[in-house]
Amino acid sequence: MRLVDAVYARIIELAKSRKLSMNALSNASGVPRTTIITMTNSSTVKLSTVYGICDGLNITLEQFFDSPLFDNENITD
């Protein structure tokens, strides 16, 4: 899995666990909904975007990246 896909999957996972729609997450984080939705069309993701998502979810970057999605064997790029 590409790193950007892992980031997107983690965002979806965390939003669902908090019963947040993409619109609600966008409003809470200040990250435009289109930025979140089109993330998988890109080959990169800005750390400031992830930071904004974390702020909207009231979690730390450490908590965001504390997932098997980010294990070395799961990232191909």
Protein backbone atom coordinates (compact mmCIF):
# COMPACT_ATOMS: atom_id res chain seq x y z
CA MET A 1 0.00 0.00 0.00
CA ARG A 2 1.23 3.48 -0.77
CA LEU A 3 1.84 5.73 2.22
CA VAL A 4 -0.81 8.18 1.03
CA ASP A 5 -3.33 5.33 0.85
CA ALA A 6 -2.46 4.28 4.40
CA VAL A 7 -2.98 7.87 5.59
CA TYR A 8 -6.36 8.02 3.84
CA ALA A 9 -7.39 4.63 5.25
CA ARG A 10 -6.43 5.79 8.75
CA ILE A 11 -8.48 8.98 8.35
CA ILE A 12 -11.50 6.94 7.28
CA GLU A 13 -10.96 4.48 10.15
CA LEU A 14 -10.75 7.23 12.76
CA ALA A 15 -13.70 9.17 11.35
CA LYS A 16 -15.89 6.06 11.33
CA SER A 17 -14.91 5.18 14.89
CA ARG A 18 -16.11 8.62 15.94
CA LYS A 19 -19.18 8.48 13.67
CA LEU A 20 -18.01 11.55 11.74
CA SER A 21 -18.85 12.19 8.11
CA MET A 22 -16.21 13.66 5.84
CA ASN A 23 -18.08 16.97 6.03
CA ALA A 24 -18.04 16.92 9.83
CA LEU A 25 -14.36 15.99 9.89
CA SER A 26 -13.59 18.74 7.40
CA ASN A 27 -15.43 21.29 9.55
CA ALA A 28 -13.73 20.12 12.75
CA SER A 29 -10.25 20.02 11.25
CA GLY A 30 -10.29 22.97 8.87
CA VAL A 31 -9.02 20.66 6.10
CA PRO A 32 -11.15 21.06 2.97
CA ARG A 33 -13.34 18.05 2.22
CA THR A 34 -11.95 17.93 -1.32
CA THR A 35 -8.41 17.67 0.06
CA ILE A 36 -9.42 14.65 2.10
CA ILE A 37 -11.44 12.99 -0.65
CA THR A 38 -8.87 13.47 -3.43
CA MET A 39 -5.92 12.42 -1.27
CA THR A 40 -5.68 9.00 -2.94
CA ASN A 41 -5.31 10.65 -6.36
CA SER A 42 -2.03 12.13 -5.18
CA SER A 43 1.35 10.57 -4.56
CA THR A 44 2.02 12.71 -1.49
CA VAL A 45 0.24 14.09 1.53
CA LYS A 46 1.26 17.15 3.49
CA LEU A 47 2.10 16.73 7.14
CA SER A 48 0.12 19.91 7.80
CA THR A 49 -2.96 18.13 6.40
CA VAL A 50 -2.44 15.18 8.74
CA TYR A 51 -1.84 17.60 11.61
CA GLY A 52 -5.12 19.39 10.84
CA ILE A 53 -6.98 16.08 10.77
CA CYS A 54 -5.42 15.14 14.12
CA ASP A 55 -6.46 18.48 15.57
CA GLY A 56 -10.02 17.93 14.37
CA LEU A 57 -10.07 14.46 15.90
CA ASN A 58 -8.42 15.68 19.13
CA ILE A 59 -5.56 13.19 18.81
CA THR A 60 -1.79 13.50 18.52
CA LEU A 61 0.28 12.68 15.46
CA GLU A 62 1.65 9.77 17.47
CA GLN A 63 -1.86 8.40 17.97
CA PHE A 64 -2.64 8.87 14.29
CA PHE A 65 0.38 6.89 13.15
CA ASP A 66 -0.03 4.23 15.85
CA SER A 67 -1.67 1.76 13.50
CA PRO A 68 -0.62 -1.44 11.71
CA LEU A 69 -1.38 0.44 8.49
CA PHE A 70 2.00 2.14 8.92
CA ASP A 71 4.08 -0.96 9.64
CA ASN A 72 7.04 -1.19 7.26
CA GLU A 73 5.78 -4.37 5.64
CA ASN A 74 2.51 -2.65 4.71
CA ILE A 75 4.05 0.37 2.95
CA THR A 76 5.31 -0.18 -0.59
CA ASP A 77 6.61 3.30 -1.46
